[in-house]
């Protein structure tokens, strides 16, 4: 199995140790032990893993001889470990460094030559597919730190001493049939700053206006298969309008209601289709409510997970949503606490969900418009809500951002061509879930195209409980 390193466009292949026997399917199904979420893990894995902290979502990495907690970064940061059974326990051998194992020195986690004193560990299955890694015959555990998120050390039991042994490559099974697949099993092509397209109207002042994120208007995006729309709304003259960074100096920005109306009209004409709108939301709740109230037919198609017990029962099937004509989900990046602190009506009272209650999302930037890229995949909202947040009943939707600070067509084309590799090799293990939304700039560029990558991800789901 080869994953491609992504420092800029250099793309140096890194050969990983072979995993277990591959089955000959397009969905890359691996023969791995099945571990069931919500129960004790059945066995210590015999394949390459990330040692991923249950509380923070960060990975244990060799950092020049010290083991530290780093943002998940695939095969680029000495974060992959192979578990080797030895007398008295297991060793965790670094997958891309010769004769280098996880060890200990006093209360510090270090790397050392495999077989050296302090490189044998007791690995014990726990609840929710987690494990503890302890010093044999003692109550000392490998743990994170409550005061320093970068620290990996020896300490006492607790949630910071719980670890996922996250597969480097996940086992998969075929996507359920159309009548059985649920919303959280599906991946949607998503246009970052969909309104900033240079076709529908003005979206920014100079020089930001020189860098449109998309090349086609909203109606064309819908026709092309875009099903997620990231929109930035500001208040101008009491109305929510769409601008990038600021509305200062922007003449005649497009009203939010105009683009939402385009989406609603499309959904009415195309039963069974499903769209999600993500608001980078700078308007008050009263302004937002007033603007959305002017959209004809919105209430007919608006989906309200808060009114259907999704947080305890899980997401519905796509077939159920289609049968009921519930075709549009709207999120705001504001928080319930901020609205309450401002004395505003909460947005969910008029059908706009607080995104942080329903999704997880990786940090948005891979770097500037040119030069090396950062392919690490970690929570936009910090270690307090890591990408790994999950429960047996409810699986947050995973929004995977894949774009730069500035949109340069040649860079976007290169980045989009590597979208599948990053989604499978970097972000899926970082979140322990498949992305539900792939958010890109210039969705029309790349080989394979982002829509092609979405098609690949929609052929499979992850095997449960790994």
GROMACS .gro file of C-alpha atoms in nm:
model
  466
    1UNK     CA    1   0.000   0.000   0.000
    2UNK     CA    2   0.147   0.337  -0.097
    3UNK     CA    3   0.025   0.667   0.036
    4UNK     CA    4   0.158   0.981  -0.126
    5UNK     CA    5   0.332   1.247   0.080
    6UNK     CA    6   0.194   1.592   0.010
    7UNK     CA    7   0.455   1.851   0.097
    8UNK     CA    8   0.361   2.104  -0.168
    9UNK     CA    9   0.347   1.930  -0.505
   10UNK     CA   10   0.652   1.713  -0.451
   11UNK     CA   11   0.445   1.399  -0.394
   12UNK     CA   12   0.719   1.162  -0.276
   13UNK     CA   13   0.576   0.811  -0.243
   14UNK     CA   14   0.619   0.652   0.099
   15UNK     CA   15   0.595   0.272   0.114
   16UNK     CA   16   0.412   0.153   0.423
   17UNK     CA   17   0.441  -0.187   0.579
   18UNK     CA   18   0.186  -0.421   0.419
   19UNK     CA   19  -0.146  -0.448   0.596
   20UNK     CA   20  -0.343  -0.768   0.598
   21UNK     CA   21  -0.458  -0.930   0.280
   22UNK     CA   22  -0.643  -0.696   0.048
   23UNK     CA   23  -0.971  -0.808  -0.101
   24UNK     CA   24  -1.007  -0.729  -0.469
   25UNK     CA   25  -1.278  -0.466  -0.448
   26UNK     CA   26  -1.294  -0.110  -0.570
   27UNK     CA   27  -1.383  -0.006  -0.216
   28UNK     CA   28  -1.043  -0.128  -0.085
   29UNK     CA   29  -1.183  -0.379   0.163
   30UNK     CA   30  -0.924  -0.510   0.409
   31UNK     CA   31  -0.936  -0.820   0.622
   32UNK     CA   32  -0.924  -0.670   0.971
   33UNK     CA   33  -1.070  -0.782   1.305
   34UNK     CA   34  -1.417  -0.640   1.362
   35UNK     CA   35  -1.443  -0.427   1.677
   36UNK     CA   36  -1.788  -0.310   1.781
   37UNK     CA   37  -1.846   0.049   1.891
   38UNK     CA   38  -1.983   0.079   2.244
   39UNK     CA   39  -1.832  -0.252   2.358
   40UNK     CA   40  -1.486  -0.350   2.465
   41UNK     CA   41  -1.248  -0.386   2.171
   42UNK     CA   42  -1.210  -0.753   2.087
   43UNK     CA   43  -0.835  -0.778   2.034
   44UNK     CA   44  -0.513  -0.588   1.993
   45UNK     CA   45  -0.486  -0.500   1.623
   46UNK     CA   46  -0.218  -0.667   1.413
   47UNK     CA   47  -0.195  -0.386   1.158
   48UNK     CA   48  -0.044  -0.037   1.140
   49UNK     CA   49  -0.227   0.218   1.354
   50UNK     CA   50  -0.229   0.573   1.479
   51UNK     CA   51  -0.206   0.599   1.856
   52UNK     CA   52  -0.482   0.858   1.886
   53UNK     CA   53  -0.588   1.016   2.213
   54UNK     CA   54  -0.953   0.962   2.303
   55UNK     CA   55  -0.993   1.306   2.461
   56UNK     CA   56  -0.799   1.534   2.226
   57UNK     CA   57  -0.800   1.345   1.895
   58UNK     CA   58  -0.426   1.411   1.861
   59UNK     CA   59  -0.175   1.145   1.754
   60UNK     CA   60   0.137   1.026   1.934
   61UNK     CA   61   0.434   1.103   1.706
   62UNK     CA   62   0.810   1.059   1.727
   63UNK     CA   63   0.941   1.413   1.757
   64UNK     CA   64   1.318   1.376   1.747
   65UNK     CA   65   1.333   1.114   2.019
   66UNK     CA   66   1.052   1.258   2.228
   67UNK     CA   67   0.698   1.131   2.179
   68UNK     CA   68   0.457   1.422   2.147
   69UNK     CA   69   0.091   1.474   2.062
   70UNK     CA   70   0.064   1.621   1.713
   71UNK     CA   71  -0.216   1.711   1.477
   72UNK     CA   72  -0.299   1.403   1.265
   73UNK     CA   73  -0.081   1.418   0.954
   74UNK     CA   74  -0.102   1.085   0.779
   75UNK     CA   75   0.233   0.943   0.676
   76UNK     CA   76   0.425   1.270   0.700
   77UNK     CA   77   0.509   1.294   1.070
   78UNK     CA   78   0.627   0.959   1.216
   79UNK     CA   79   0.278   0.898   1.356
   80UNK     CA   80   0.221   0.542   1.236
   81UNK     CA   81   0.293   0.247   1.463
   82UNK     CA   82   0.292  -0.129   1.416
   83UNK     CA   83   0.201  -0.342   1.716
   84UNK     CA   84   0.435  -0.636   1.767
   85UNK     CA   85   0.358  -0.909   2.021
   86UNK     CA   86   0.660  -0.991   2.239
   87UNK     CA   87   0.715  -1.174   2.563
   88UNK     CA   88   0.540  -0.981   2.839
   89UNK     CA   89   0.326  -0.760   2.617
   90UNK     CA   90   0.357  -0.558   2.297
   91UNK     CA   91   0.594  -0.315   2.135
   92UNK     CA   92   0.481  -0.023   1.921
   93UNK     CA   93   0.731   0.007   1.640
   94UNK     CA   94   0.738   0.321   1.431
   95UNK     CA   95   0.623   0.226   1.082
   96UNK     CA   96   0.867   0.444   0.888
   97UNK     CA   97   1.174   0.450   1.116
   98UNK     CA   98   1.406   0.155   1.140
   99UNK     CA   99   1.432  -0.016   1.480
  100UNK     CA  100   1.247   0.265   1.659
  101UNK     CA  101   0.986   0.187   1.923
  102UNK     CA  102   0.771   0.371   2.174
  103UNK     CA  103   0.953   0.372   2.505
  104UNK     CA  104   0.973   0.554   2.836
  105UNK     CA  105   1.228   0.735   3.046
  106UNK     CA  106   1.104   0.821   3.393
  107UNK     CA  107   0.768   0.986   3.340
  108UNK     CA  108   0.845   1.085   2.980
  109UNK     CA  109   0.743   0.904   2.663
  110UNK     CA  110   1.037   0.868   2.426
  111UNK     CA  111   1.151   0.657   2.133
  112UNK     CA  112   1.424   0.401   2.173
  113UNK     CA  113   1.576   0.105   1.995
  114UNK     CA  114   1.324  -0.177   1.980
  115UNK     CA  115   1.404  -0.428   2.252
  116UNK     CA  116   1.564  -0.172   2.477
  117UNK     CA  117   1.450  -0.150   2.836
  118UNK     CA  118   1.114   0.027   2.862
  119UNK     CA  119   0.979  -0.058   2.517
  120UNK     CA  120   0.737  -0.333   2.625
  121UNK     CA  121   0.381  -0.227   2.707
  122UNK     CA  122   0.061  -0.385   2.831
  123UNK     CA  123  -0.221  -0.299   2.590
  124UNK     CA  124  -0.566  -0.354   2.734
  125UNK     CA  125  -0.898  -0.323   2.547
  126UNK     CA  126  -1.154  -0.087   2.698
  127UNK     CA  127  -1.494   0.061   2.619
  128UNK     CA  128  -1.592   0.234   2.294
  129UNK     CA  129  -1.310   0.076   2.094
  130UNK     CA  130  -1.043   0.238   2.312
  131UNK     CA  131  -0.735   0.089   2.477
  132UNK     CA  132  -0.500   0.165   2.761
  133UNK     CA  133  -0.123   0.144   2.716
  134UNK     CA  134   0.049   0.081   3.047
  135UNK     CA  135   0.380  -0.019   3.202
  136UNK     CA  136   0.361  -0.395   3.265
  137UNK     CA  137   0.272  -0.481   3.623
  138UNK     CA  138   0.212  -0.121   3.728
  139UNK     CA  139  -0.063   0.142   3.737
  140UNK     CA  140   0.136   0.380   3.517
  141UNK     CA  141  -0.036   0.463   3.192
  142UNK     CA  142   0.057   0.638   2.872
  143UNK     CA  143  -0.147   0.956   2.888
  144UNK     CA  144  -0.202   1.301   2.754
  145UNK     CA  145  -0.187   1.611   2.970
  146UNK     CA  146  -0.465   1.844   3.086
  147UNK     CA  147  -0.224   2.139   3.097
  148UNK     CA  148  -0.023   2.077   2.780
  149UNK     CA  149  -0.204   1.926   2.482
  150UNK     CA  150   0.128   1.848   2.312
  151UNK     CA  151   0.252   1.628   2.596
  152UNK     CA  152   0.257   1.247   2.597
  153UNK     CA  153   0.376   1.110   2.930
  154UNK     CA  154   0.332   0.849   3.202
  155UNK     CA  155   0.053   0.912   3.449
  156UNK     CA  156  -0.264   0.784   3.610
  157UNK     CA  157  -0.576   0.630   3.460
  158UNK     CA  158  -0.855   0.845   3.315
  159UNK     CA  159  -0.993   0.964   2.982
  160UNK     CA  160  -0.658   1.118   2.883
  161UNK     CA  161  -0.508   0.770   2.925
  162UNK     CA  162  -0.753   0.617   2.676
  163UNK     CA  163  -0.630   0.570   2.321
  164UNK     CA  164  -0.774   0.466   1.990
  165UNK     CA  165  -0.564   0.227   1.785
  166UNK     CA  166  -0.691   0.387   1.466
  167UNK     CA  167  -0.619   0.190   1.148
  168UNK     CA  168  -0.386   0.357   0.900
  169UNK     CA  169  -0.618   0.218   0.633
  170UNK     CA  170  -0.976   0.139   0.723
  171UNK     CA  171  -1.165  -0.175   0.634
  172UNK     CA  172  -1.474  -0.094   0.430
  173UNK     CA  173  -1.798  -0.252   0.321
  174UNK     CA  174  -2.019  -0.169   0.025
  175UNK     CA  175  -2.252   0.129   0.050
  176UNK     CA  176  -2.598   0.016   0.165
  177UNK     CA  177  -2.872   0.010  -0.096
  178UNK     CA  178  -3.048   0.334  -0.189
  179UNK     CA  179  -3.341   0.260   0.042
  180UNK     CA  180  -3.118   0.190   0.345
  181UNK     CA  181  -2.829   0.438   0.335
  182UNK     CA  182  -2.844   0.709   0.600
  183UNK     CA  183  -2.746   1.074   0.574
  184UNK     CA  184  -2.425   1.019   0.771
  185UNK     CA  185  -2.310   0.750   0.524
  186UNK     CA  186  -2.321   0.976   0.217
  187UNK     CA  187  -2.061   1.221   0.085
  188UNK     CA  188  -2.158   1.547  -0.087
  189UNK     CA  189  -1.956   1.776  -0.314
  190UNK     CA  190  -1.939   2.113  -0.138
  191UNK     CA  191  -1.840   2.451  -0.283
  192UNK     CA  192  -1.632   2.664  -0.049
  193UNK     CA  193  -1.749   3.028  -0.071
  194UNK     CA  194  -1.998   2.921  -0.334
  195UNK     CA  195  -2.124   3.280  -0.367
  196UNK     CA  196  -1.775   3.414  -0.450
  197UNK     CA  197  -1.797   3.307  -0.811
  198UNK     CA  198  -1.769   3.619  -1.026
  199UNK     CA  199  -2.085   3.514  -1.211
  200UNK     CA  200  -2.382   3.593  -0.985
  201UNK     CA  201  -2.270   3.940  -0.872
  202UNK     CA  202  -2.019   4.133  -0.663
  203UNK     CA  203  -1.880   3.951  -0.360
  204UNK     CA  204  -1.573   4.146  -0.242
  205UNK     CA  205  -1.376   4.465  -0.288
  206UNK     CA  206  -1.031   4.485  -0.449
  207UNK     CA  207  -0.799   4.292  -0.417
  208UNK     CA  208  -1.007   4.002  -0.273
  209UNK     CA  209  -1.233   4.029  -0.577
  210UNK     CA  210  -0.939   3.906  -0.789
  211UNK     CA  211  -0.957   3.563  -0.625
  212UNK     CA  212  -1.303   3.409  -0.682
  213UNK     CA  213  -1.335   3.072  -0.511
  214UNK     CA  214  -1.562   2.930  -0.781
  215UNK     CA  215  -1.598   2.984  -1.153
  216UNK     CA  216  -1.973   2.926  -1.193
  217UNK     CA  217  -2.288   3.071  -1.042
  218UNK     CA  218  -2.508   2.891  -0.791
  219UNK     CA  219  -2.752   2.759  -1.050
  220UNK     CA  220  -2.470   2.608  -1.256
  221UNK     CA  221  -2.314   2.461  -0.942
  222UNK     CA  222  -2.642   2.284  -0.867
  223UNK     CA  223  -2.661   2.150  -1.221
  224UNK     CA  224  -2.302   2.026  -1.196
  225UNK     CA  225  -2.369   1.820  -0.883
  226UNK     CA  226  -2.268   2.054  -0.599
  227UNK     CA  227  -2.482   1.969  -0.296
  228UNK     CA  228  -2.312   2.168  -0.019
  229UNK     CA  229  -2.286   2.548  -0.027
  230UNK     CA  230  -2.066   2.755   0.204
  231UNK     CA  231  -2.204   3.111   0.221
  232UNK     CA  232  -2.080   3.413   0.422
  233UNK     CA  233  -2.365   3.641   0.532
  234UNK     CA  234  -2.333   3.999   0.658
  235UNK     CA  235  -2.590   4.266   0.737
  236UNK     CA  236  -2.636   4.558   0.498
  237UNK     CA  237  -2.938   4.788   0.537
  238UNK     CA  238  -3.112   4.535   0.760
  239UNK     CA  239  -3.075   4.250   0.510
  240UNK     CA  240  -2.846   3.945   0.507
  241UNK     CA  241  -2.617   3.968   0.203
  242UNK     CA  242  -2.324   3.763   0.078
  243UNK     CA  243  -1.972   3.909   0.096
  244UNK     CA  244  -1.622   3.773   0.143
  245UNK     CA  245  -1.432   3.910   0.445
  246UNK     CA  246  -1.640   4.230   0.456
  247UNK     CA  247  -1.909   4.416   0.265
  248UNK     CA  248  -1.710   4.740   0.277
  249UNK     CA  249  -1.670   4.870  -0.075
  250UNK     CA  250  -1.887   4.596  -0.228
  251UNK     CA  251  -2.154   4.736  -0.459
  252UNK     CA  252  -2.478   4.540  -0.488
  253UNK     CA  253  -2.384   4.218  -0.307
  254UNK     CA  254  -2.616   3.923  -0.367
  255UNK     CA  255  -2.882   3.886  -0.095
  256UNK     CA  256  -2.865   3.559   0.096
  257UNK     CA  257  -3.234   3.506   0.017
  258UNK     CA  258  -3.158   3.516  -0.357
  259UNK     CA  259  -2.918   3.221  -0.342
  260UNK     CA  260  -3.134   3.024  -0.097
  261UNK     CA  261  -3.429   3.078  -0.332
  262UNK     CA  262  -3.223   2.936  -0.621
  263UNK     CA  263  -3.153   2.629  -0.410
  264UNK     CA  264  -3.517   2.586  -0.301
  265UNK     CA  265  -3.639   2.622  -0.660
  266UNK     CA  266  -3.389   2.357  -0.771
  267UNK     CA  267  -3.502   2.118  -0.497
  268UNK     CA  268  -3.867   2.167  -0.584
  269UNK     CA  269  -3.787   2.081  -0.945
  270UNK     CA  270  -3.570   1.783  -0.847
  271UNK     CA  271  -3.744   1.567  -0.585
  272UNK     CA  272  -3.507   1.336  -0.401
  273UNK     CA  273  -3.207   1.568  -0.417
  274UNK     CA  274  -3.059   1.692  -0.089
  275UNK     CA  275  -2.863   2.013  -0.024
  276UNK     CA  276  -2.684   2.153   0.281
  277UNK     CA  277  -2.607   2.523   0.336
  278UNK     CA  278  -2.325   2.623   0.571
  279UNK     CA  279  -2.343   2.983   0.690
  280UNK     CA  280  -2.034   3.168   0.803
  281UNK     CA  281  -2.277   3.381   0.989
  282UNK     CA  282  -2.214   3.746   1.078
  283UNK     CA  283  -2.579   3.854   1.091
  284UNK     CA  284  -2.796   3.876   1.400
  285UNK     CA  285  -3.058   3.605   1.436
  286UNK     CA  286  -3.337   3.857   1.371
  287UNK     CA  287  -3.180   3.969   1.043
  288UNK     CA  288  -3.119   3.609   0.937
  289UNK     CA  289  -3.475   3.505   1.026
  290UNK     CA  290  -3.621   3.797   0.831
  291UNK     CA  291  -3.412   3.723   0.524
  292UNK     CA  292  -3.499   3.352   0.520
  293UNK     CA  293  -3.868   3.429   0.573
  294UNK     CA  294  -3.870   3.593   0.229
  295UNK     CA  295  -3.770   3.267   0.057
  296UNK     CA  296  -4.077   3.112  -0.102
  297UNK     CA  297  -4.124   2.742  -0.026
  298UNK     CA  298  -3.837   2.719   0.222
  299UNK     CA  299  -4.048   2.568   0.499
  300UNK     CA  300  -4.168   2.295   0.264
  301UNK     CA  301  -3.820   2.152   0.209
  302UNK     CA  302  -3.640   2.251   0.530
  303UNK     CA  303  -3.519   1.954   0.734
  304UNK     CA  304  -3.523   1.993   1.115
  305UNK     CA  305  -3.308   1.724   1.284
  306UNK     CA  306  -3.367   1.895   1.619
  307UNK     CA  307  -3.738   1.812   1.597
  308UNK     CA  308  -3.689   1.448   1.501
  309UNK     CA  309  -3.472   1.311   1.781
  310UNK     CA  310  -3.164   1.267   1.561
  311UNK     CA  311  -2.931   1.335   1.855
  312UNK     CA  312  -3.058   1.018   2.024
  313UNK     CA  313  -3.185   0.804   1.734
  314UNK     CA  314  -2.932   0.883   1.462
  315UNK     CA  315  -2.973   1.021   1.112
  316UNK     CA  316  -3.263   0.915   0.888
  317UNK     CA  317  -3.225   0.736   0.557
  318UNK     CA  318  -3.193   0.939   0.240
  319UNK     CA  319  -3.502   0.755   0.110
  320UNK     CA  320  -3.705   0.872   0.410
  321UNK     CA  321  -3.598   1.233   0.358
  322UNK     CA  322  -3.682   1.209  -0.012
  323UNK     CA  323  -4.026   1.058   0.056
  324UNK     CA  324  -4.112   1.343   0.293
  325UNK     CA  325  -3.967   1.614   0.070
  326UNK     CA  326  -3.720   1.719   0.338
  327UNK     CA  327  -3.435   1.828   0.113
  328UNK     CA  328  -3.251   2.120   0.275
  329UNK     CA  329  -3.039   2.140   0.590
  330UNK     CA  330  -2.905   2.478   0.705
  331UNK     CA  331  -2.618   2.522   0.952
  332UNK     CA  332  -2.475   2.833   1.115
  333UNK     CA  333  -2.121   2.852   1.251
  334UNK     CA  334  -2.238   3.074   1.537
  335UNK     CA  335  -2.292   2.915   1.876
  336UNK     CA  336  -2.602   2.894   2.088
  337UNK     CA  337  -2.407   3.054   2.374
  338UNK     CA  338  -2.310   3.359   2.165
  339UNK     CA  339  -2.669   3.419   2.054
  340UNK     CA  340  -2.794   3.385   2.411
  341UNK     CA  341  -2.523   3.621   2.538
  342UNK     CA  342  -2.632   3.880   2.282
  343UNK     CA  343  -2.995   3.844   2.389
  344UNK     CA  344  -3.092   3.712   2.045
  345UNK     CA  345  -3.347   3.451   1.952
  346UNK     CA  346  -3.172   3.121   1.904
  347UNK     CA  347  -3.140   3.029   1.538
  348UNK     CA  348  -3.276   2.680   1.574
  349UNK     CA  349  -3.618   2.827   1.657
  350UNK     CA  350  -3.650   2.910   1.285
  351UNK     CA  351  -3.474   2.602   1.152
  352UNK     CA  352  -3.106   2.701   1.134
  353UNK     CA  353  -2.897   2.444   1.320
  354UNK     CA  354  -2.586   2.529   1.522
  355UNK     CA  355  -2.316   2.350   1.329
  356UNK     CA  356  -2.100   2.260   1.626
  357UNK     CA  357  -2.389   2.062   1.775
  358UNK     CA  358  -2.432   1.845   1.465
  359UNK     CA  359  -2.098   1.825   1.282
  360UNK     CA  360  -1.724   1.809   1.321
  361UNK     CA  361  -1.499   2.009   1.086
  362UNK     CA  362  -1.128   2.017   1.016
  363UNK     CA  363  -0.924   2.338   1.019
  364UNK     CA  364  -0.996   2.519   0.695
  365UNK     CA  365  -0.657   2.631   0.560
  366UNK     CA  366  -0.392   2.418   0.387
  367UNK     CA  367  -0.170   2.726   0.349
  368UNK     CA  368  -0.132   3.021   0.114
  369UNK     CA  369  -0.227   3.020  -0.251
  370UNK     CA  370   0.121   2.908  -0.361
  371UNK     CA  371   0.397   2.694  -0.214
  372UNK     CA  372   0.396   2.397   0.020
  373UNK     CA  373   0.067   2.271   0.155
  374UNK     CA  374  -0.026   2.149   0.501
  375UNK     CA  375  -0.223   1.824   0.468
  376UNK     CA  376  -0.271   1.770   0.841
  377UNK     CA  377  -0.632   1.712   0.943
  378UNK     CA  378  -0.744   1.838   1.283
  379UNK     CA  379  -1.044   2.009   1.437
  380UNK     CA  380  -1.129   2.363   1.340
  381UNK     CA  381  -1.276   2.400   1.689
  382UNK     CA  382  -0.980   2.272   1.890
  383UNK     CA  383  -0.920   1.975   2.115
  384UNK     CA  384  -1.241   2.050   2.307
  385UNK     CA  385  -1.434   1.913   2.007
  386UNK     CA  386  -1.198   1.683   1.818
  387UNK     CA  387  -1.287   1.528   1.487
  388UNK     CA  388  -1.326   1.195   1.668
  389UNK     CA  389  -1.636   1.306   1.864
  390UNK     CA  390  -1.891   1.028   1.828
  391UNK     CA  391  -2.144   0.813   2.011
  392UNK     CA  392  -2.320   0.485   1.956
  393UNK     CA  393  -2.651   0.651   1.868
  394UNK     CA  394  -2.545   0.970   1.693
  395UNK     CA  395  -2.260   1.023   1.448
  396UNK     CA  396  -2.177   1.390   1.380
  397UNK     CA  397  -2.147   1.473   1.012
  398UNK     CA  398  -1.786   1.533   0.906
  399UNK     CA  399  -1.713   1.848   0.705
  400UNK     CA  400  -1.372   1.812   0.536
  401UNK     CA  401  -1.222   2.142   0.418
  402UNK     CA  402  -0.967   2.116   0.137
  403UNK     CA  403  -0.859   2.460   0.015
  404UNK     CA  404  -0.605   2.741   0.058
  405UNK     CA  405  -0.612   3.097   0.189
  406UNK     CA  406  -0.626   3.231  -0.166
  407UNK     CA  407  -0.761   3.062  -0.474
  408UNK     CA  408  -0.501   3.019  -0.748
  409UNK     CA  409  -0.641   2.805  -1.030
  410UNK     CA  410  -0.324   2.601  -1.086
  411UNK     CA  411  -0.290   2.529  -0.714
  412UNK     CA  412  -0.658   2.436  -0.680
  413UNK     CA  413  -0.627   2.199  -0.976
  414UNK     CA  414  -0.329   2.023  -0.818
  415UNK     CA  415  -0.487   2.010  -0.472
  416UNK     CA  416  -0.820   1.879  -0.604
  417UNK     CA  417  -0.640   1.600  -0.788
  418UNK     CA  418  -0.511   1.482  -0.448
  419UNK     CA  419  -0.845   1.512  -0.271
  420UNK     CA  420  -0.917   1.138  -0.262
  421UNK     CA  421  -0.573   1.059  -0.124
  422UNK     CA  422  -0.611   1.314   0.155
  423UNK     CA  423  -0.968   1.209   0.231
  424UNK     CA  424  -0.875   0.841   0.265
  425UNK     CA  425  -0.517   0.857   0.394
  426UNK     CA  426  -0.524   1.165   0.614
  427UNK     CA  427  -0.872   1.282   0.716
  428UNK     CA  428  -1.064   0.955   0.749
  429UNK     CA  429  -0.825   0.817   1.013
  430UNK     CA  430  -0.798   1.162   1.177
  431UNK     CA  431  -1.175   1.170   1.228
  432UNK     CA  432  -1.234   0.794   1.246
  433UNK     CA  433  -1.517   0.858   1.003
  434UNK     CA  434  -1.560   0.912   0.630
  435UNK     CA  435  -1.607   1.274   0.521
  436UNK     CA  436  -1.969   1.368   0.453
  437UNK     CA  437  -1.887   1.699   0.285
  438UNK     CA  438  -1.582   1.762   0.067
  439UNK     CA  439  -1.543   2.141   0.053
  440UNK     CA  440  -1.317   2.267  -0.225
  441UNK     CA  441  -1.236   2.573  -0.432
  442UNK     CA  442  -1.281   2.549  -0.808
  443UNK     CA  443  -1.476   2.222  -0.798
  444UNK     CA  444  -1.451   2.210  -1.179
  445UNK     CA  445  -1.073   2.153  -1.168
  446UNK     CA  446  -0.864   1.848  -1.084
  447UNK     CA  447  -0.796   1.496  -1.204
  448UNK     CA  448  -0.978   1.308  -1.075
  449UNK     CA  449  -1.235   1.582  -1.033
  450UNK     CA  450  -1.381   1.646  -0.689
  451UNK     CA  451  -1.713   1.508  -0.814
  452UNK     CA  452  -1.532   1.190  -0.917
  453UNK     CA  453  -1.380   1.166  -0.570
  454UNK     CA  454  -1.726   1.205  -0.417
  455UNK     CA  455  -1.844   0.920  -0.640
  456UNK     CA  456  -1.565   0.695  -0.513
  457UNK     CA  457  -1.641   0.773  -0.148
  458UNK     CA  458  -2.006   0.693  -0.210
  459UNK     CA  459  -1.925   0.335  -0.305
  460UNK     CA  460  -1.845   0.227   0.051
  461UNK     CA  461  -1.885   0.283   0.426
  462UNK     CA  462  -1.631   0.211   0.694
  463UNK     CA  463  -1.644  -0.124   0.870
  464UNK     CA  464  -1.780  -0.073   1.220
  465UNK     CA  465  -1.593  -0.047   1.545
  466UNK     CA  466  -1.228  -0.019   1.441
   0.00000   0.00000   0.00000
